[in-house]
CSV table of C-alpha atoms in Angstrom, one decimal:
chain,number,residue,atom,x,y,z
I,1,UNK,CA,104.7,109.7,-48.8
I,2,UNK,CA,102.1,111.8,-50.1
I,3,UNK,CA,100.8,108.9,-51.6
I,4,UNK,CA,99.9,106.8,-48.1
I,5,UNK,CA,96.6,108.2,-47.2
I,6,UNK,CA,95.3,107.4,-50.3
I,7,UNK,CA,96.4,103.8,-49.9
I,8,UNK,CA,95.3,103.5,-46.6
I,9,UNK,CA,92.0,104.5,-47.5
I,10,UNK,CA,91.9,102.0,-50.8
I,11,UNK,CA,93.4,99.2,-48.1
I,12,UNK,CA,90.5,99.9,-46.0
I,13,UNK,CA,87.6,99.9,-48.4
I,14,UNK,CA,88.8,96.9,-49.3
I,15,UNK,CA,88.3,95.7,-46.2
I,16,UNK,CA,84.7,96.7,-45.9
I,17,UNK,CA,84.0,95.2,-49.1
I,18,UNK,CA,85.4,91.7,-48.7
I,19,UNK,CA,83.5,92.1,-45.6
I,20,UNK,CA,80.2,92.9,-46.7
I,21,UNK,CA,80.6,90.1,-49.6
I,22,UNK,CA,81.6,87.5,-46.9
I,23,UNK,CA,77.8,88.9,-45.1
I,24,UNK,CA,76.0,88.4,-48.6
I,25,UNK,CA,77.4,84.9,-48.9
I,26,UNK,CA,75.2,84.1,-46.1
I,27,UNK,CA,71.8,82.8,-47.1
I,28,UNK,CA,69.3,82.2,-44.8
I,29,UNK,CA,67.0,79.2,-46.1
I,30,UNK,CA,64.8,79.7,-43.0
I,31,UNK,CA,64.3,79.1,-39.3
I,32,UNK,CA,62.3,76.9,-36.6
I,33,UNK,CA,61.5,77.9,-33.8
I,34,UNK,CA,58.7,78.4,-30.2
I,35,UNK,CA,56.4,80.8,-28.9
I,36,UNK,CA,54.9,81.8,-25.6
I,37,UNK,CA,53.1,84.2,-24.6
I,38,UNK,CA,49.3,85.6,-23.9
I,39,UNK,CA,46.0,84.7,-25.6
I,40,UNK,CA,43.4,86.9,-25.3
I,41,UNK,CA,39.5,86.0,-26.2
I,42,UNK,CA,36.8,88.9,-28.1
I,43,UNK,CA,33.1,87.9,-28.7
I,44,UNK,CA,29.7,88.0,-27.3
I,45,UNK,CA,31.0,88.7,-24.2
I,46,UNK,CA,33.8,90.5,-24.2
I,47,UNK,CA,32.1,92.7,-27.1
I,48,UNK,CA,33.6,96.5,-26.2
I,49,UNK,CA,36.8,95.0,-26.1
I,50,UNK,CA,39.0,94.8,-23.2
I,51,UNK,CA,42.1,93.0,-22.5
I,52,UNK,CA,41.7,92.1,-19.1
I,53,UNK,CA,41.9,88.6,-18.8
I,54,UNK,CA,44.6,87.2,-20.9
I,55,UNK,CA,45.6,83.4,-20.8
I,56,UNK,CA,48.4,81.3,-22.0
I,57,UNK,CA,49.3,80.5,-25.9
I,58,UNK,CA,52.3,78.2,-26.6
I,59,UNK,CA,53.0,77.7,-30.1
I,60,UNK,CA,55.9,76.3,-32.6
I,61,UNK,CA,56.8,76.9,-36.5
I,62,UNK,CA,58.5,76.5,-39.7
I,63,UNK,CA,59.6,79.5,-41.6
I,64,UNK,CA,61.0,78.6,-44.9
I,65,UNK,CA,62.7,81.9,-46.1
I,66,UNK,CA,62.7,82.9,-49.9
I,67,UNK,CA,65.3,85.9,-49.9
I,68,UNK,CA,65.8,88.7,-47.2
I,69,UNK,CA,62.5,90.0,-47.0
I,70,UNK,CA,59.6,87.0,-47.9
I,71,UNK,CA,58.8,84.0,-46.0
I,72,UNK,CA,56.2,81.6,-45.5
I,73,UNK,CA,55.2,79.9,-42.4
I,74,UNK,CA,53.8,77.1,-41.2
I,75,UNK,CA,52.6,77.1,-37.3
I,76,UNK,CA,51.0,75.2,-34.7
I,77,UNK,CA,49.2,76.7,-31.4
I,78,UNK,CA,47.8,75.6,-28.2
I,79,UNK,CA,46.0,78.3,-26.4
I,80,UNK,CA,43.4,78.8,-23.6
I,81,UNK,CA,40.6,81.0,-24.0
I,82,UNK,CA,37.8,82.3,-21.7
I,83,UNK,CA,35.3,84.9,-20.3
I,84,UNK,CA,32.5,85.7,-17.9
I,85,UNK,CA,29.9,88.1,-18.0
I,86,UNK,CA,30.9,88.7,-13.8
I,87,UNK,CA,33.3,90.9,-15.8
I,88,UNK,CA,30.3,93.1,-17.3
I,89,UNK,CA,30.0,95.7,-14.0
I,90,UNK,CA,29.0,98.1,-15.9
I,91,UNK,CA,26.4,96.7,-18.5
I,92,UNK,CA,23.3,95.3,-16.3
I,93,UNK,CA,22.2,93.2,-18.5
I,94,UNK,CA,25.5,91.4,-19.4
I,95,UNK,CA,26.0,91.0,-16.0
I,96,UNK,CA,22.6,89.6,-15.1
I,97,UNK,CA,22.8,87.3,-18.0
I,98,UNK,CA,25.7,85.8,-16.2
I,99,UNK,CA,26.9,83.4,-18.9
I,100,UNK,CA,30.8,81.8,-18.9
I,101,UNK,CA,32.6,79.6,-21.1
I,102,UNK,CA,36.4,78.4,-21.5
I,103,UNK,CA,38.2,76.3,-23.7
I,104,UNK,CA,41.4,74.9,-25.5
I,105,UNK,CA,42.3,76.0,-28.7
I,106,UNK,CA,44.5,73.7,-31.2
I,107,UNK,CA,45.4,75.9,-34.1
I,108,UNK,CA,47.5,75.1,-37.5
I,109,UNK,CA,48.1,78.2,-39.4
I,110,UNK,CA,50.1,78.9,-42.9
I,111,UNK,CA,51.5,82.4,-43.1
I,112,UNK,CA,52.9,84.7,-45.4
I,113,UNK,CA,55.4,87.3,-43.3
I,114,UNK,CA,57.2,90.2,-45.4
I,115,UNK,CA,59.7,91.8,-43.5
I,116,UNK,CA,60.5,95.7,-43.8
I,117,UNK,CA,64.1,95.3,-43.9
I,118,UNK,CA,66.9,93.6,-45.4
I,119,UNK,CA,67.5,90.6,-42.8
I,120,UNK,CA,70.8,88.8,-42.4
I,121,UNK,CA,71.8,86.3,-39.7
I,122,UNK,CA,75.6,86.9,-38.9
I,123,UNK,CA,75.9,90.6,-40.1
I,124,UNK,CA,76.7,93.5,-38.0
I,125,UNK,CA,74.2,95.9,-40.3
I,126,UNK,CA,70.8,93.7,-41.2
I,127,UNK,CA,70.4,91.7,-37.7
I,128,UNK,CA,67.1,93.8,-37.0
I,129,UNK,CA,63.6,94.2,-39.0
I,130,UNK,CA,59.6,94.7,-37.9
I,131,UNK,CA,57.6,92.4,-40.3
I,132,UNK,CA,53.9,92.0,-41.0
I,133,UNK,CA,51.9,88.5,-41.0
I,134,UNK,CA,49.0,87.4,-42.5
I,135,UNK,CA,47.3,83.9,-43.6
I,136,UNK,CA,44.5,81.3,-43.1
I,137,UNK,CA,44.0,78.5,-40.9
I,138,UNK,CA,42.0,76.5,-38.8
I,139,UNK,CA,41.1,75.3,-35.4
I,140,UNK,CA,39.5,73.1,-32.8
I,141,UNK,CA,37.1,74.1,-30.3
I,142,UNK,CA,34.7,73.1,-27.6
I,143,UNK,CA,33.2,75.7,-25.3
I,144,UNK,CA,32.5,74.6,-21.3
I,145,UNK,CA,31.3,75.6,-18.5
I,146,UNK,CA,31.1,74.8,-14.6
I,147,UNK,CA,27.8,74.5,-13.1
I,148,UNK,CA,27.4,73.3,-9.5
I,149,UNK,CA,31.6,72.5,-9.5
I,150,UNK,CA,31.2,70.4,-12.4
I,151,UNK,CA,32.6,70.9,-15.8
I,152,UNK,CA,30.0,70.6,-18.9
I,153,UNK,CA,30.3,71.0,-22.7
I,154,UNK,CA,27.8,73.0,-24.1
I,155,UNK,CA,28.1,72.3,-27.4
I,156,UNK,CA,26.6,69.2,-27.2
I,157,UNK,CA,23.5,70.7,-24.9
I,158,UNK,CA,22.0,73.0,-27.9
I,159,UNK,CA,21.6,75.8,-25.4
I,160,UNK,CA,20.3,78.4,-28.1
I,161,UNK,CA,18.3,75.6,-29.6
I,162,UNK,CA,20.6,74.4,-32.0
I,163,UNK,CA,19.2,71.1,-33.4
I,164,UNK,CA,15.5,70.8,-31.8
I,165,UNK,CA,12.2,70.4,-33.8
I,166,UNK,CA,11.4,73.7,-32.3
I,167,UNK,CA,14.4,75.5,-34.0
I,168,UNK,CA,15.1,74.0,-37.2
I,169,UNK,CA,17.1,76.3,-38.8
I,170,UNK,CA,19.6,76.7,-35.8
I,171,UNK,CA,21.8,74.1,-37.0
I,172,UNK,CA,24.6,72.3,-34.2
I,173,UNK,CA,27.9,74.0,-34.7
I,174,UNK,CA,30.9,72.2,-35.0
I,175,UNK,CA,34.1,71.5,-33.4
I,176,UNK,CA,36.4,72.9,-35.9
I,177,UNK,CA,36.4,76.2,-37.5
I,178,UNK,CA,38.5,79.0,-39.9
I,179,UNK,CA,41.1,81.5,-38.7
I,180,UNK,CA,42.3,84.5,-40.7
I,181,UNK,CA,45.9,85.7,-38.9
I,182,UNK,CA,46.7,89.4,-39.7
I,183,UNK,CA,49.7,91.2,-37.4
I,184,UNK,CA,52.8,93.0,-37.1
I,185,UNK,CA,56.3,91.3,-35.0
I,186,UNK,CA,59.8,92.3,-34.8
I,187,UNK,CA,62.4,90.1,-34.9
I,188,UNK,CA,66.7,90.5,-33.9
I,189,UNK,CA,69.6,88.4,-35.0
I,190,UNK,CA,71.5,87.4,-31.7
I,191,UNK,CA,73.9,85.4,-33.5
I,192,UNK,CA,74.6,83.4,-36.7
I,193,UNK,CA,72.3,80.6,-35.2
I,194,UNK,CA,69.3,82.7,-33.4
I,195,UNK,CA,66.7,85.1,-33.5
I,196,UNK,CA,64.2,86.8,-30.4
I,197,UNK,CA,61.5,88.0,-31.9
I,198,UNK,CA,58.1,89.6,-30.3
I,199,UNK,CA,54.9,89.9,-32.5
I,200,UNK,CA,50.6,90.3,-32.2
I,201,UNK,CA,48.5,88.5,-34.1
I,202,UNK,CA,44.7,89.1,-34.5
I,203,UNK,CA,42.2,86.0,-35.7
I,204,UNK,CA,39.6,86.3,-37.1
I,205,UNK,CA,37.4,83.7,-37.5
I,206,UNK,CA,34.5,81.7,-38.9
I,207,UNK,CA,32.4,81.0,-36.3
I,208,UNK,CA,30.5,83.1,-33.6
I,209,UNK,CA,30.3,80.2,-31.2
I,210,UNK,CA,33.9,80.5,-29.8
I,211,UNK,CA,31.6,81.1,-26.6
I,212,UNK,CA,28.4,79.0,-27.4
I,213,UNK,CA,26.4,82.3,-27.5
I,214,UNK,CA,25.4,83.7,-30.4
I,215,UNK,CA,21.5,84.2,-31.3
I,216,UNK,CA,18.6,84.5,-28.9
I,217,UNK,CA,17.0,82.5,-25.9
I,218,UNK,CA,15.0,79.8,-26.8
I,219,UNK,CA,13.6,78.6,-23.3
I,220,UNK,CA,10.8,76.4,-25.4
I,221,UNK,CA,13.6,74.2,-27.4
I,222,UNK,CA,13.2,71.5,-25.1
I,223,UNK,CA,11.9,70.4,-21.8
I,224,UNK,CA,12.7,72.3,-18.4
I,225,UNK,CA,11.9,69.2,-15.7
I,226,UNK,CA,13.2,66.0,-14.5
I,227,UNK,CA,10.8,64.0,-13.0
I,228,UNK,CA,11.8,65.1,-9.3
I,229,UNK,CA,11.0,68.6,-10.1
I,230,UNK,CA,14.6,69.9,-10.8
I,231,UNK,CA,15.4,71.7,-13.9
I,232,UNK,CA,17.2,69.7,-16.8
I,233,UNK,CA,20.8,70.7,-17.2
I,234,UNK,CA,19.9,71.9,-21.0
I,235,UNK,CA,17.9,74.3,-19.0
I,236,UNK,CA,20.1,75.0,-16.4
I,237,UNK,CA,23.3,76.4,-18.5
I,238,UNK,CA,20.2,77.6,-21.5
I,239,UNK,CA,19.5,80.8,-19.1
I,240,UNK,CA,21.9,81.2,-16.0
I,241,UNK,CA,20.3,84.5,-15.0
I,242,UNK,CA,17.8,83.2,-12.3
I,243,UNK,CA,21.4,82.7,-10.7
I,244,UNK,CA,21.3,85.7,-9.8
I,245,UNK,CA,17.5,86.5,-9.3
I,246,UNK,CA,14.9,86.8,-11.7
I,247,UNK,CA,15.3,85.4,-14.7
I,248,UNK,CA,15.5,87.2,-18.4
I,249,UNK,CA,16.0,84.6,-20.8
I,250,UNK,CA,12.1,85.5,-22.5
I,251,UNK,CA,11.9,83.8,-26.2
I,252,UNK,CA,13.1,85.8,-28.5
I,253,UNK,CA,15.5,88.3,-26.6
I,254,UNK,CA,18.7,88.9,-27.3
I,255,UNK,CA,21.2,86.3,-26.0
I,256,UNK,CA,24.3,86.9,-28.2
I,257,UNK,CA,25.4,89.4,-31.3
I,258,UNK,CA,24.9,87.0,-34.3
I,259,UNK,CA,26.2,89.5,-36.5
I,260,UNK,CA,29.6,90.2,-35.2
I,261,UNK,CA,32.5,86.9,-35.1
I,262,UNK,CA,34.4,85.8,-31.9
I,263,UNK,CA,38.0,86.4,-32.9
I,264,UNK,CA,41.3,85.8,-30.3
I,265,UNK,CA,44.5,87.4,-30.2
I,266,UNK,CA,47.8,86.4,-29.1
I,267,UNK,CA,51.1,88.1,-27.9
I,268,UNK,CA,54.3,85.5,-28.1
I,269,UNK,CA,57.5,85.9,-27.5
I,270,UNK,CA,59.6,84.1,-30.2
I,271,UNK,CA,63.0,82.4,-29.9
I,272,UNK,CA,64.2,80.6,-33.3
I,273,UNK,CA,67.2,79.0,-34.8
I,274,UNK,CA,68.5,79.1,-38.3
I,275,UNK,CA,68.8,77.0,-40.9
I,276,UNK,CA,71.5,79.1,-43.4
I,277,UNK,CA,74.0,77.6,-46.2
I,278,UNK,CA,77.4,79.6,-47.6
I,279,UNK,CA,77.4,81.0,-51.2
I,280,UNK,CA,80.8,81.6,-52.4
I,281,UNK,CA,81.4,85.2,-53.3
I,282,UNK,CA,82.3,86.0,-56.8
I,283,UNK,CA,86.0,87.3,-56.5
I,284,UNK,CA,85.5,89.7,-59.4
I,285,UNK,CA,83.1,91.7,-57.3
I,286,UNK,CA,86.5,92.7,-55.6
């Protein structure tokens, strides 16, 4: 009798083990999934930052997994980004520059995402893990504006003199451009089948006309009158201060922050499924 503890115990480890095997015969080959969440825009003028006017990002991926704790992704994005200098109370002459630009985003990125812990779909220990991202990619932009209720490109305008005789070395930018993805997301295994995961990614980018404004005024790039007197619409959207009263945009003075990027972040809520097969466990591990 003395004897049953001990075999209860050996009965029970047992148990565990055949258990824990049956969780290691579960291979997760990866997962596919969508996002949704917030999009948030940083640049020339939104420069301090502040998130204060966050818009919608809606995104879906491919994660191909390559053990429990390395995968590599492949994702697509729509997101809306946008500003106004109205926002700018307390810089005077952000505000009086009075400048605004929106636009879609169409993103393809490929990630690498290394996960802090062991990750499992199916086991009652390794359901949870945080995880860093990081990768390249790029994306499609075209900045607008409203002016008099009407929607214009300003790409296409060269409103810092991109592409006049006047300004030959401010070259038209284009509509495509390089992001570099770098964040941290968490990620839980609700069942065999799914995941909810949260994460924030930064981008940085390429280009530093995410808003068209980058360099300085350049009211002499081309002409300022139609023949009945009214100002072209080059000129118009060029220097939008005299909106608001006198206007600043002098040749030479400082319009944007060429130095610095425009970069966008985005905060998604993830739901994905699994994609797992069933290695047999070896019976002598028993």
């Amino acid at each position: 009798m003395k004897q049953l503890p001990s075999l209860t115990v050996l009965f029970l480890l047992l148990i565990c083990l055949r258990g824990s095997a049956q969780e290691e015969a579960i291979v997760q080959e990866g997962e596919y999934g969508i996002s949704a969440g917030a999009s948030h825009y940083f640049g020339d003028l939104n420069p301090n930052p502040r998130f204060n006017r966050p818009n919608i990002a809606l995104g879906a991926f491919f994660r191909r997994q390559f053990g429990n704790y390395v995968a590599l992704r492949i994702a697509g994005h729509y997101a809306f980004l946008g500003y106004s200098d109205k926002y700018n109370t307390s810089n005077e002459f952000m505000r009086r520059r009075n400048l605004s630009f929106n636009t879609n985003i169409w993103e393809l990125t490929l990630q690498g995402d290394f996960n802090f812990f062991k990750f499992v779909p199916g086991s009652l220990y390794d359901r949870y893990t945080p995880y860093i991202t990081l990768g390249a990619g790029v994306f499609n932009y075209n900045p607008y504006a409203y002016y008099q209720g009407k929607k214009v490109y300003l790409r296409e305008l060269g409103t810092e003199g991109q592409g006049s005789a006047a300004y030959p070395n401010r070259k038209p930018y284009g509509t495509m451009a390089v992001c570099f993805p770098l964040g941290v997301g968490v990620k839980y295994n609700l069942n065999r089948n799914m995941n909810l995961g949260f994460e924030v990614v930064y981008r940085f980018t390429s280009t530093d006309y995410i808003d068209d404004v980058s360099t300085t005024y350049a009211p002499d790039a081309q002409p300022h009158l139609l023949p009945d007197g009214s100002p072209t619409l080059w000129y118009a959207m060029q220097d939008r201060s005299n909106e608001l009263g006198t206007p600043i945009g002098i040749k030479g003075r400082q319009r944007g922050y060429s130095n610095q990027k425009d970069s966008y972040l985005f905060a998604e809520i993830m739901l994905s499924f699994n994609l797992t097969s069933y290695k047999c466990p070896n019976p002598g591990g028993l």
